[in-house]
mmCIF file with all atom_site columns, C-alpha atoms in Angstrom:
data_model
loop_
_atom_site.group_PDB
_atom_site.id
_atom_site.type_symbol
_atom_site.label_atom_id
_atom_site.label_alt_id
_atom_site.label_comp_id
_atom_site.label_asym_id
_atom_site.label_entity_id
_atom_site.label_seq_id
_atom_site.pdbx_PDB_ins_code
_atom_site.Cartn_x
_atom_site.Cartn_y
_atom_site.Cartn_z
_atom_site.occupancy
_atom_site.B_iso_or_equiv
_atom_site.pdbx_formal_charge
_atom_site.auth_seq_id
_atom_site.auth_comp_id
_atom_site.auth_asym_id
_atom_site.auth_atom_id
_atom_site.pdbx_PDB_model_num
ATOM 1   C CA . UNK A 1 1   ? -1.938  -11.065 5.872   1.00 0.00 ? 7   UNK A CA 1
ATOM 2   C CA . UNK A 1 2   ? -1.998  -14.852 5.423   1.00 0.00 ? 8   UNK A CA 1
ATOM 3   C CA . UNK A 1 3   ? -5.447  -14.637 3.816   1.00 0.00 ? 9   UNK A CA 1
ATOM 4   C CA . UNK A 1 4   ? -4.072  -12.904 0.733   1.00 0.00 ? 10  UNK A CA 1
ATOM 5   C CA . UNK A 1 5   ? -1.696  -14.760 -1.533  1.00 0.00 ? 11  UNK A CA 1
ATOM 6   C CA . UNK A 1 6   ? 0.071   -13.575 -4.636  1.00 0.00 ? 12  UNK A CA 1
ATOM 7   C CA . UNK A 1 7   ? 1.745   -15.681 -7.270  1.00 0.00 ? 13  UNK A CA 1
ATOM 8   C CA . UNK A 1 8   ? 4.342   -15.818 -8.507  1.00 0.00 ? 14  UNK A CA 1
ATOM 9   C CA . UNK A 1 9   ? 6.394   -14.023 -5.882  1.00 0.00 ? 15  UNK A CA 1
ATOM 10  C CA . UNK A 1 10  ? 9.206   -13.358 -8.351  1.00 0.00 ? 16  UNK A CA 1
ATOM 11  C CA . UNK A 1 11  ? 9.056   -13.220 -12.121 1.00 0.00 ? 17  UNK A CA 1
ATOM 12  C CA . UNK A 1 12  ? 11.525  -12.337 -14.848 1.00 0.00 ? 18  UNK A CA 1
ATOM 13  C CA . UNK A 1 13  ? 10.136  -11.902 -18.333 1.00 0.00 ? 19  UNK A CA 1
ATOM 14  C CA . UNK A 1 14  ? 11.134  -10.403 -21.648 1.00 0.00 ? 20  UNK A CA 1
ATOM 15  C CA . UNK A 1 15  ? 9.814   -7.294  -23.325 1.00 0.00 ? 21  UNK A CA 1
ATOM 16  C CA . UNK A 1 16  ? 6.699   -8.042  -25.342 1.00 0.00 ? 22  UNK A CA 1
ATOM 17  C CA . UNK A 1 17  ? 5.651   -11.140 -23.416 1.00 0.00 ? 23  UNK A CA 1
ATOM 18  C CA . UNK A 1 18  ? 2.290   -11.499 -21.752 1.00 0.00 ? 24  UNK A CA 1
ATOM 19  C CA . UNK A 1 19  ? 2.438   -11.945 -17.990 1.00 0.00 ? 25  UNK A CA 1
ATOM 20  C CA . UNK A 1 20  ? -0.339  -12.650 -15.506 1.00 0.00 ? 26  UNK A CA 1
ATOM 21  C CA . UNK A 1 21  ? 0.007   -11.976 -11.807 1.00 0.00 ? 27  UNK A CA 1
ATOM 22  C CA . UNK A 1 22  ? -2.483  -13.693 -9.554  1.00 0.00 ? 28  UNK A CA 1
ATOM 23  C CA . UNK A 1 23  ? -4.081  -12.474 -6.354  1.00 0.00 ? 29  UNK A CA 1
ATOM 24  C CA . UNK A 1 24  ? -6.212  -14.786 -4.216  1.00 0.00 ? 30  UNK A CA 1
ATOM 25  C CA . UNK A 1 25  ? -8.101  -14.118 -0.969  1.00 0.00 ? 31  UNK A CA 1
ATOM 26  C CA . UNK A 1 26  ? -9.329  -16.854 1.334   1.00 0.00 ? 32  UNK A CA 1
ATOM 27  C CA . UNK A 1 27  ? -12.348 -14.770 2.367   1.00 0.00 ? 33  UNK A CA 1
ATOM 28  C CA . UNK A 1 28  ? -15.032 -13.179 0.172   1.00 0.00 ? 34  UNK A CA 1
ATOM 29  C CA . UNK A 1 29  ? -14.384 -9.477  0.610   1.00 0.00 ? 35  UNK A CA 1
ATOM 30  C CA . UNK A 1 30  ? -15.909 -7.405  -2.132  1.00 0.00 ? 36  UNK A CA 1
ATOM 31  C CA . UNK A 1 31  ? -13.184 -4.863  -2.845  1.00 0.00 ? 37  UNK A CA 1
ATOM 32  C CA . UNK A 1 32  ? -9.790  -5.835  -4.245  1.00 0.00 ? 38  UNK A CA 1
ATOM 33  C CA . UNK A 1 33  ? -6.988  -3.611  -5.525  1.00 0.00 ? 39  UNK A CA 1
ATOM 34  C CA . UNK A 1 34  ? -3.761  -3.747  -7.515  1.00 0.00 ? 40  UNK A CA 1
ATOM 35  C CA . UNK A 1 35  ? -0.962  -1.279  -6.736  1.00 0.00 ? 41  UNK A CA 1
ATOM 36  C CA . UNK A 1 36  ? 2.549   -0.946  -8.058  1.00 0.00 ? 42  UNK A CA 1
ATOM 37  C CA . UNK A 1 37  ? 5.488   0.298   -6.007  1.00 0.00 ? 43  UNK A CA 1
ATOM 38  C CA . UNK A 1 38  ? 8.382   2.107   -7.623  1.00 0.00 ? 44  UNK A CA 1
ATOM 39  C CA . UNK A 1 39  ? 11.282  4.007   -6.087  1.00 0.00 ? 45  UNK A CA 1
ATOM 40  C CA . UNK A 1 40  ? 10.385  7.658   -5.696  1.00 0.00 ? 46  UNK A CA 1
ATOM 41  C CA . UNK A 1 41  ? 6.662   7.108   -6.259  1.00 0.00 ? 47  UNK A CA 1
ATOM 42  C CA . UNK A 1 42  ? 5.388   5.168   -3.290  1.00 0.00 ? 48  UNK A CA 1
ATOM 43  C CA . UNK A 1 43  ? 2.423   2.955   -4.160  1.00 0.00 ? 49  UNK A CA 1
ATOM 44  C CA . UNK A 1 44  ? 0.109   3.840   -7.031  1.00 0.00 ? 50  UNK A CA 1
ATOM 45  C CA . UNK A 1 45  ? -3.230  2.278   -7.876  1.00 0.00 ? 51  UNK A CA 1
ATOM 46  C CA . UNK A 1 46  ? -3.488  0.364   -11.149 1.00 0.00 ? 52  UNK A CA 1
ATOM 47  C CA . UNK A 1 47  ? -7.008  -1.118  -11.012 1.00 0.00 ? 53  UNK A CA 1
ATOM 48  C CA . UNK A 1 48  ? -9.605  -1.967  -8.436  1.00 0.00 ? 54  UNK A CA 1
ATOM 49  C CA . UNK A 1 49  ? -12.689 -4.130  -8.285  1.00 0.00 ? 55  UNK A CA 1
ATOM 50  C CA . UNK A 1 50  ? -15.831 -3.580  -6.243  1.00 0.00 ? 56  UNK A CA 1
ATOM 51  C CA . UNK A 1 51  ? -17.191 -7.094  -6.817  1.00 0.00 ? 57  UNK A CA 1
ATOM 52  C CA . UNK A 1 52  ? -17.055 -9.948  -9.284  1.00 0.00 ? 58  UNK A CA 1
ATOM 53  C CA . UNK A 1 53  ? -17.328 -8.617  -12.849 1.00 0.00 ? 59  UNK A CA 1
ATOM 54  C CA . UNK A 1 54  ? -16.974 -4.991  -11.665 1.00 0.00 ? 60  UNK A CA 1
ATOM 55  C CA . UNK A 1 55  ? -13.611 -3.346  -12.243 1.00 0.00 ? 61  UNK A CA 1
ATOM 56  C CA . UNK A 1 56  ? -12.377 0.212   -12.665 1.00 0.00 ? 62  UNK A CA 1
ATOM 57  C CA . UNK A 1 57  ? -9.190  2.043   -13.550 1.00 0.00 ? 63  UNK A CA 1
ATOM 58  C CA . UNK A 1 58  ? -6.886  3.632   -11.049 1.00 0.00 ? 64  UNK A CA 1
ATOM 59  C CA . UNK A 1 59  ? -4.098  6.149   -11.471 1.00 0.00 ? 65  UNK A CA 1
ATOM 60  C CA . UNK A 1 60  ? -1.788  4.116   -13.759 1.00 0.00 ? 66  UNK A CA 1
ATOM 61  C CA . UNK A 1 61  ? -3.874  1.573   -15.756 1.00 0.00 ? 67  UNK A CA 1
ATOM 62  C CA . UNK A 1 62  ? -2.172  1.785   -19.160 1.00 0.00 ? 68  UNK A CA 1
ATOM 63  C CA . UNK A 1 63  ? -0.676  -1.515  -20.306 1.00 0.00 ? 69  UNK A CA 1
ATOM 64  C CA . UNK A 1 64  ? -2.643  -3.592  -17.789 1.00 0.00 ? 70  UNK A CA 1
ATOM 65  C CA . UNK A 1 65  ? -5.815  -5.647  -17.974 1.00 0.00 ? 71  UNK A CA 1
ATOM 66  C CA . UNK A 1 66  ? -7.795  -7.109  -15.089 1.00 0.00 ? 72  UNK A CA 1
ATOM 67  C CA . UNK A 1 67  ? -10.671 -9.503  -14.720 1.00 0.00 ? 73  UNK A CA 1
ATOM 68  C CA . UNK A 1 68  ? -12.671 -10.835 -11.810 1.00 0.00 ? 74  UNK A CA 1
ATOM 69  C CA . UNK A 1 69  ? -14.859 -13.777 -12.653 1.00 0.00 ? 75  UNK A CA 1
ATOM 70  C CA . UNK A 1 70  ? -14.705 -15.098 -9.069  1.00 0.00 ? 76  UNK A CA 1
ATOM 71  C CA . UNK A 1 71  ? -14.872 -13.016 -5.906  1.00 0.00 ? 77  UNK A CA 1
ATOM 72  C CA . UNK A 1 72  ? -11.730 -14.567 -4.445  1.00 0.00 ? 78  UNK A CA 1
ATOM 73  C CA . UNK A 1 73  ? -9.436  -14.068 -7.458  1.00 0.00 ? 79  UNK A CA 1
ATOM 74  C CA . UNK A 1 74  ? -8.232  -10.861 -9.068  1.00 0.00 ? 80  UNK A CA 1
ATOM 75  C CA . UNK A 1 75  ? -5.630  -11.485 -11.800 1.00 0.00 ? 81  UNK A CA 1
ATOM 76  C CA . UNK A 1 76  ? -3.587  -8.678  -13.328 1.00 0.00 ? 82  UNK A CA 1
ATOM 77  C CA . UNK A 1 77  ? -2.319  -9.165  -16.879 1.00 0.00 ? 83  UNK A CA 1
ATOM 78  C CA . UNK A 1 78  ? 0.421   -7.280  -18.666 1.00 0.00 ? 84  UNK A CA 1
ATOM 79  C CA . UNK A 1 79  ? -0.549  -7.853  -22.279 1.00 0.00 ? 85  UNK A CA 1
ATOM 80  C CA . UNK A 1 80  ? 2.831   -6.896  -23.750 1.00 0.00 ? 86  UNK A CA 1
ATOM 81  C CA . UNK A 1 81  ? 5.354   -6.265  -20.999 1.00 0.00 ? 87  UNK A CA 1
ATOM 82  C CA . UNK A 1 82  ? 7.630   -3.230  -21.196 1.00 0.00 ? 88  UNK A CA 1
ATOM 83  C CA . UNK A 1 83  ? 10.718  -2.351  -19.136 1.00 0.00 ? 89  UNK A CA 1
ATOM 84  C CA . UNK A 1 84  ? 8.777   0.474   -17.493 1.00 0.00 ? 90  UNK A CA 1
ATOM 85  C CA . UNK A 1 85  ? 6.539   -2.174  -15.921 1.00 0.00 ? 91  UNK A CA 1
ATOM 86  C CA . UNK A 1 86  ? 9.425   -3.533  -13.884 1.00 0.00 ? 92  UNK A CA 1
ATOM 87  C CA . UNK A 1 87  ? 8.113   -3.003  -10.377 1.00 0.00 ? 93  UNK A CA 1
ATOM 88  C CA . UNK A 1 88  ? 6.792   -4.622  -7.226  1.00 0.00 ? 94  UNK A CA 1
ATOM 89  C CA . UNK A 1 89  ? 3.089   -5.351  -7.488  1.00 0.00 ? 95  UNK A CA 1
ATOM 90  C CA . UNK A 1 90  ? 0.837   -5.506  -4.450  1.00 0.00 ? 96  UNK A CA 1
ATOM 91  C CA . UNK A 1 91  ? -2.681  -6.806  -4.209  1.00 0.00 ? 97  UNK A CA 1
ATOM 92  C CA . UNK A 1 92  ? -4.948  -5.570  -1.424  1.00 0.00 ? 98  UNK A CA 1
ATOM 93  C CA . UNK A 1 93  ? -8.413  -6.212  -0.046  1.00 0.00 ? 99  UNK A CA 1
ATOM 94  C CA . UNK A 1 94  ? -10.805 -4.037  1.926   1.00 0.00 ? 100 UNK A CA 1
ATOM 95  C CA . UNK A 1 95  ? -11.904 -5.328  5.324   1.00 0.00 ? 101 UNK A CA 1
ATOM 96  C CA . UNK A 1 96  ? -13.851 -4.151  8.325   1.00 0.00 ? 102 UNK A CA 1
ATOM 97  C CA . UNK A 1 97  ? -13.927 -0.374  8.755   1.00 0.00 ? 103 UNK A CA 1
ATOM 98  C CA . UNK A 1 98  ? -12.695 0.191   5.210   1.00 0.00 ? 104 UNK A CA 1
ATOM 99  C CA . UNK A 1 99  ? -9.171  -0.837  6.156   1.00 0.00 ? 105 UNK A CA 1
ATOM 100 C CA . UNK A 1 100 ? -6.919  -2.230  3.424   1.00 0.00 ? 106 UNK A CA 1
ATOM 101 C CA . UNK A 1 101 ? -4.709  -5.264  3.876   1.00 0.00 ? 107 UNK A CA 1
ATOM 102 C CA . UNK A 1 102 ? -1.927  -6.160  1.486   1.00 0.00 ? 108 UNK A CA 1
ATOM 103 C CA . UNK A 1 103 ? -0.557  -9.357  0.049   1.00 0.00 ? 109 UNK A CA 1
ATOM 104 C CA . UNK A 1 104 ? 3.172   -10.180 0.101   1.00 0.00 ? 110 UNK A CA 1
ATOM 105 C CA . UNK A 1 105 ? 3.852   -8.657  -3.320  1.00 0.00 ? 111 UNK A CA 1
ATOM 106 C CA . UNK A 1 106 ? 5.227   -9.886  -6.628  1.00 0.00 ? 112 UNK A CA 1
ATOM 107 C CA . UNK A 1 107 ? 8.589   -8.598  -7.832  1.00 0.00 ? 113 UNK A CA 1
ATOM 108 C CA . UNK A 1 108 ? 8.485   -8.391  -11.628 1.00 0.00 ? 114 UNK A CA 1
ATOM 109 C CA . UNK A 1 109 ? 11.519  -7.708  -13.812 1.00 0.00 ? 115 UNK A CA 1
ATOM 110 C CA . UNK A 1 110 ? 11.072  -7.067  -17.531 1.00 0.00 ? 116 UNK A CA 1
ATOM 111 C CA . UNK A 1 111 ? 14.308  -7.455  -19.511 1.00 0.00 ? 117 UNK A CA 1
ATOM 112 C CA . UNK B 2 1   ? -6.195  12.555  -6.564  1.00 0.00 ? 25  UNK B CA 1
ATOM 113 C CA . UNK B 2 2   ? -5.003  14.076  -3.350  1.00 0.00 ? 26  UNK B CA 1
ATOM 114 C CA . UNK B 2 3   ? -1.343  14.822  -2.667  1.00 0.00 ? 27  UNK B CA 1
ATOM 115 C CA . UNK B 2 4   ? 0.242   13.178  0.348   1.00 0.00 ? 28  UNK B CA 1
ATOM 116 C CA . UNK B 2 5   ? 3.456   14.594  1.785   1.00 0.00 ? 29  UNK B CA 1
ATOM 117 C CA . UNK B 2 6   ? 5.460   12.702  4.365   1.00 0.00 ? 30  UNK B CA 1
ATOM 118 C CA . UNK B 2 7   ? 8.278   14.077  6.458   1.00 0.00 ? 31  UNK B CA 1
ATOM 119 C CA . UNK B 2 8   ? 11.059  13.541  7.057   1.00 0.00 ? 32  UNK B CA 1
ATOM 120 C CA . UNK B 2 9   ? 11.932  11.427  4.007   1.00 0.00 ? 33  UNK B CA 1
ATOM 121 C CA . UNK B 2 10  ? 14.797  9.737   5.857   1.00 0.00 ? 34  UNK B CA 1
ATOM 122 C CA . UNK B 2 11  ? 15.541  9.291   9.532   1.00 0.00 ? 35  UNK B CA 1
ATOM 123 C CA . UNK B 2 12  ? 18.352  7.626   11.457  1.00 0.00 ? 36  UNK B CA 1
ATOM 124 C CA . UNK B 2 13  ? 17.866  6.951   15.151  1.00 0.00 ? 37  UNK B CA 1
ATOM 125 C CA . UNK B 2 14  ? 19.877  5.335   17.853  1.00 0.00 ? 38  UNK B CA 1
ATOM 126 C CA . UNK B 2 15  ? 18.077  2.525   19.645  1.00 0.00 ? 39  UNK B CA 1
ATOM 127 C CA . UNK B 2 16  ? 15.965  3.904   22.471  1.00 0.00 ? 40  UNK B CA 1
ATOM 128 C CA . UNK B 2 17  ? 15.272  7.273   20.872  1.00 0.00 ? 41  UNK B CA 1
ATOM 129 C CA . UNK B 2 18  ? 11.820  8.671   20.151  1.00 0.00 ? 42  UNK B CA 1
ATOM 130 C CA . UNK B 2 19  ? 10.585  10.098  16.876  1.00 0.00 ? 43  UNK B CA 1
ATOM 131 C CA . UNK B 2 20  ? 7.605   11.703  15.187  1.00 0.00 ? 44  UNK B CA 1
ATOM 132 C CA . UNK B 2 21  ? 6.655   11.134  11.567  1.00 0.00 ? 45  UNK B CA 1
ATOM 133 C CA . UNK B 2 22  ? 4.264   13.495  9.845   1.00 0.00 ? 46  UNK B CA 1
ATOM 134 C CA . UNK B 2 23  ? 1.814   13.153  6.993   1.00 0.00 ? 47  UNK B CA 1
ATOM 135 C CA . UNK B 2 24  ? 0.078   16.112  5.324   1.00 0.00 ? 48  UNK B CA 1
ATOM 136 C CA . UNK B 2 25  ? -2.807  15.852  2.884   1.00 0.00 ? 49  UNK B CA 1
ATOM 137 C CA . UNK B 2 26  ? -3.729  18.376  0.195   1.00 0.00 ? 50  UNK B CA 1
ATOM 138 C CA . UNK B 2 27  ? -7.445  17.778  0.737   1.00 0.00 ? 51  UNK B CA 1
ATOM 139 C CA . UNK B 2 28  ? -9.798  16.030  3.117   1.00 0.00 ? 52  UNK B CA 1
ATOM 140 C CA . UNK B 2 29  ? -9.297  12.300  3.330   1.00 0.00 ? 53  UNK B CA 1
ATOM 141 C CA . UNK B 2 30  ? -11.204 9.295   4.555   1.00 0.00 ? 54  UNK B CA 1
ATOM 142 C CA . UNK B 2 31  ? -9.953  6.007   5.938   1.00 0.00 ? 55  UNK B CA 1
ATOM 143 C CA . UNK B 2 32  ? -6.461  7.199   6.823   1.00 0.00 ? 56  UNK B CA 1
ATOM 144 C CA . UNK B 2 33  ? -4.015  4.367   7.493   1.00 0.00 ? 57  UNK B CA 1
ATOM 145 C CA . UNK B 2 34  ? -0.361  3.990   8.542   1.00 0.00 ? 58  UNK B CA 1
ATOM 146 C CA . UNK B 2 35  ? 1.739   1.098   7.286   1.00 0.00 ? 59  UNK B CA 1
ATOM 147 C CA . UNK B 2 36  ? 5.199   -0.232  8.017   1.00 0.00 ? 60  UNK B CA 1
ATOM 148 C CA . UNK B 2 37  ? 7.078   -1.861  5.161   1.00 0.00 ? 61  UNK B CA 1
ATOM 149 C CA . UNK B 2 38  ? 9.646   -4.161  6.692   1.00 0.00 ? 62  UNK B CA 1
ATOM 150 C CA . UNK B 2 39  ? 13.034  -4.923  5.095   1.00 0.00 ? 63  UNK B CA 1
ATOM 151 C CA . UNK B 2 40  ? 11.487  -7.982  3.405   1.00 0.00 ? 64  UNK B CA 1
ATOM 152 C CA . UNK B 2 41  ? 8.967   -5.795  1.623   1.00 0.00 ? 65  UNK B CA 1
ATOM 153 C CA . UNK B 2 42  ? 5.833   -6.790  3.521   1.00 0.00 ? 66  UNK B CA 1
ATOM 154 C CA . UNK B 2 43  ? 3.326   -4.013  4.167   1.00 0.00 ? 67  UNK B CA 1
ATOM 155 C CA . UNK B 2 44  ? 2.088   -4.269  7.737   1.00 0.00 ? 68  UNK B CA 1
ATOM 156 C CA . UNK B 2 45  ? -0.953  -2.410  9.012   1.00 0.00 ? 69  UNK B CA 1
ATOM 157 C CA . UNK B 2 46  ? -0.145  -0.168  11.945  1.00 0.00 ? 70  UNK B CA 1
ATOM 158 C CA . UNK B 2 47  ? -3.188  2.032   12.401  1.00 0.00 ? 71  UNK B CA 1
ATOM 159 C CA . UNK B 2 48  ? -6.523  2.741   10.841  1.00 0.00 ? 72  UNK B CA 1
ATOM 160 C CA . UNK B 2 49  ? -7.046  6.266   12.136  1.00 0.00 ? 73  UNK B CA 1
ATOM 161 C CA . UNK B 2 50  ? -9.428  8.565   10.263  1.00 0.00 ? 74  UNK B CA 1
ATOM 162 C CA . UNK B 2 51  ? -9.482  10.856  13.316  1.00 0.00 ? 75  UNK B CA 1
ATOM 163 C CA . UNK B 2 52  ? -8.406  10.998  16.940  1.00 0.00 ? 76  UNK B CA 1
ATOM 164 C CA . UNK B 2 53  ? -5.600  9.143   18.687  1.00 0.00 ? 77  UNK B CA 1
ATOM 165 C CA . UNK B 2 54  ? -4.759  5.463   18.990  1.00 0.00 ? 78  UNK B CA 1
ATOM 166 C CA . UNK B 2 55  ? -1.961  3.644   20.749  1.00 0.00 ? 79  UNK B CA 1
ATOM 167 C CA . UNK B 2 56  ? -0.476  0.226   20.218  1.00 0.00 ? 80  UNK B CA 1
ATOM 168 C CA . UNK B 2 57  ? 2.478   -0.540  22.456  1.00 0.00 ? 81  UNK B CA 1
ATOM 169 C CA . UNK B 2 58  ? 5.356   1.810   21.664  1.00 0.00 ? 82  UNK B CA 1
ATOM 170 C CA . UNK B 2 59  ? 3.524   3.268   18.690  1.00 0.00 ? 83  UNK B CA 1
ATOM 171 C CA . UNK B 2 60  ? 0.763   5.813   18.671  1.00 0.00 ? 84  UNK B CA 1
ATOM 172 C CA . UNK B 2 61  ? -0.921  7.882   15.986  1.00 0.00 ? 85  UNK B CA 1
ATOM 173 C CA . UNK B 2 62  ? -2.946  11.046  15.917  1.00 0.00 ? 86  UNK B CA 1
ATOM 174 C CA . UNK B 2 63  ? -5.029  12.371  13.040  1.00 0.00 ? 87  UNK B CA 1
ATOM 175 C CA . UNK B 2 64  ? -6.417  15.909  12.973  1.00 0.00 ? 88  UNK B CA 1
ATOM 176 C CA . UNK B 2 65  ? -8.808  15.583  10.065  1.00 0.00 ? 89  UNK B CA 1
ATOM 177 C CA . UNK B 2 66  ? -9.889  19.235  10.066  1.00 0.00 ? 90  UNK B CA 1
ATOM 178 C CA . UNK B 2 67  ? -6.260  20.321  9.563   1.00 0.00 ? 91  UNK B CA 1
ATOM 179 C CA . UNK B 2 68  ? -5.477  17.475  7.137   1.00 0.00 ? 92  UNK B CA 1
ATOM 180 C CA . UNK B 2 69  ? -2.530  15.896  8.892   1.00 0.00 ? 93  UNK B CA 1
ATOM 181 C CA . UNK B 2 70  ? -1.577  12.813  10.821  1.00 0.00 ? 94  UNK B CA 1
ATOM 182 C CA . UNK B 2 71  ? 1.340   12.001  13.125  1.00 0.00 ? 95  UNK B CA 1
ATOM 183 C CA . UNK B 2 72  ? 2.975   8.692   13.984  1.00 0.00 ? 96  UNK B CA 1
ATOM 184 C CA . UNK B 2 73  ? 4.942   8.518   17.230  1.00 0.00 ? 97  UNK B CA 1
ATOM 185 C CA . UNK B 2 74  ? 7.558   5.870   17.826  1.00 0.00 ? 98  UNK B CA 1
ATOM 186 C CA . UNK B 2 75  ? 8.874   5.697   21.371  1.00 0.00 ? 99  UNK B CA 1
ATOM 187 C CA . UNK B 2 76  ? 11.913  3.782   22.633  1.00 0.00 ? 100 UNK B CA 1
ATOM 188 C CA . UNK B 2 77  ? 12.804  2.744   19.105  1.00 0.00 ? 101 UNK B CA 1
ATOM 189 C CA . UNK B 2 78  ? 14.208  -0.720  18.408  1.00 0.00 ? 102 UNK B CA 1
ATOM 190 C CA . UNK B 2 79  ? 16.206  -2.048  15.471  1.00 0.00 ? 103 UNK B CA 1
ATOM 191 C CA . UNK B 2 80  ? 13.134  -4.001  14.385  1.00 0.00 ? 104 UNK B CA 1
ATOM 192 C CA . UNK B 2 81  ? 11.378  -0.665  13.784  1.00 0.00 ? 105 UNK B CA 1
ATOM 193 C CA . UNK B 2 82  ? 13.622  -0.092  10.768  1.00 0.00 ? 106 UNK B CA 1
ATOM 194 C CA . UNK B 2 83  ? 11.914  0.052   7.403   1.00 0.00 ? 107 UNK B CA 1
ATOM 195 C CA . UNK B 2 84  ? 9.691   2.461   5.521   1.00 0.00 ? 108 UNK B CA 1
ATOM 196 C CA . UNK B 2 85  ? 6.591   4.027   7.030   1.00 0.00 ? 109 UNK B CA 1
ATOM 197 C CA . UNK B 2 86  ? 3.747   5.015   4.739   1.00 0.00 ? 110 UNK B CA 1
ATOM 198 C CA . UNK B 2 87  ? 0.597   6.955   5.366   1.00 0.00 ? 111 UNK B CA 1
ATOM 199 C CA . UNK B 2 88  ? -2.299  6.715   2.963   1.00 0.00 ? 112 UNK B CA 1
ATOM 200 C CA . UNK B 2 89  ? -5.800  8.078   2.677   1.00 0.00 ? 113 UNK B CA 1
ATOM 201 C CA . UNK B 2 90  ? -8.851  7.871   0.483   1.00 0.00 ? 114 UNK B CA 1
ATOM 202 C CA . UNK B 2 91  ? -10.030 11.043  -1.194  1.00 0.00 ? 115 UNK B CA 1
ATOM 203 C CA . UNK B 2 92  ? -13.618 12.155  -0.801  1.00 0.00 ? 116 UNK B CA 1
ATOM 204 C CA . UNK B 2 93  ? -14.243 11.709  -4.509  1.00 0.00 ? 117 UNK B CA 1
ATOM 205 C CA . UNK B 2 94  ? -15.738 8.462   -5.760  1.00 0.00 ? 118 UNK B CA 1
ATOM 206 C CA . UNK B 2 95  ? -12.558 6.395   -6.055  1.00 0.00 ? 119 UNK B CA 1
ATOM 207 C CA . UNK B 2 96  ? -13.830 3.110   -4.739  1.00 0.00 ? 120 UNK B CA 1
ATOM 208 C CA . UNK B 2 97  ? -11.902 3.241   -1.455  1.00 0.00 ? 121 UNK B CA 1
ATOM 209 C CA . UNK B 2 98  ? -8.576  3.455   -3.304  1.00 0.00 ? 122 UNK B CA 1
ATOM 210 C CA . UNK B 2 99  ? -5.731  4.771   -1.169  1.00 0.00 ? 123 UNK B CA 1
ATOM 211 C CA . UNK B 2 100 ? -3.397  7.620   -2.084  1.00 0.00 ? 124 UNK B CA 1
ATOM 212 C CA . UNK B 2 101 ? 0.043   6.967   -0.629  1.00 0.00 ? 125 UNK B CA 1
ATOM 213 C CA . UNK B 2 102 ? 2.836   9.250   0.436   1.00 0.00 ? 126 UNK B CA 1
ATOM 214 C CA . UNK B 2 103 ? 6.384   8.454   -0.643  1.00 0.00 ? 127 UNK B CA 1
ATOM 215 C CA . UNK B 2 104 ? 7.242   7.188   2.799   1.00 0.00 ? 128 UNK B CA 1
ATOM 216 C CA . UNK B 2 105 ? 9.700   7.875   5.610   1.00 0.00 ? 129 UNK B CA 1
ATOM 217 C CA . UNK B 2 106 ? 12.693  5.547   5.559   1.00 0.00 ? 130 UNK B CA 1
ATOM 218 C CA . UNK B 2 107 ? 13.745  4.794   9.141   1.00 0.00 ? 131 UNK B CA 1
ATOM 219 C CA . UNK B 2 108 ? 16.980  3.162   10.234  1.00 0.00 ? 132 UNK B CA 1
ATOM 220 C CA . UNK B 2 109 ? 17.422  2.355   13.905  1.00 0.00 ? 133 UNK B CA 1
ATOM 221 C CA . UNK B 2 110 ? 21.004  1.596   14.851  1.00 0.00 ? 134 UNK B CA 1
ATOM 222 C CA . UNK B 2 111 ? 22.113  -0.444  17.887  1.00 0.00 ? 135 UNK B CA 1
#
């Protein structure tokens, strides 16, 4: 959906580095989500946010930090990247009849 | 969270063939959705279908909530239908609308 952007789209980093992935929506929908996609696991929820300054853990939150100071932005930070965090990361928003729409994804490689 | 099983895991079709993809849930779900992940990785919304039947062109979906399953029908398949199809649903517990995904059905449509 063109209203959800993620940056960067591709990132290579080294083990131990801090990395921040950005998600931006052009609307002001309350709920935003971060998922990771790995082979054999489908998509799994990392964190979600119900509104600005309200966040909660999902299924796989360890090693990640989120913040949401503005409704339209939902950054995901890997404080000290590990190889197991190599994945494709998707941001999503909740619209309409509780339907989720996804951004284009960020492919992260940790070497 | 709930367990989501998709079948078959892989499917190869000749162009023009029909197919049915199935999604079973271990518990009651809300806000059931079907997605298509195209070869470029984009997750595209197909159906929001918590119950009943919907049709969109060559695709249709049916959810029988009381029996905890959903079906996606693809008729007269085309090569552009190739990709991975995911179903996902929200559990009835307080998870902030977070979706639980199946591992997907990987579809290849050959000319």
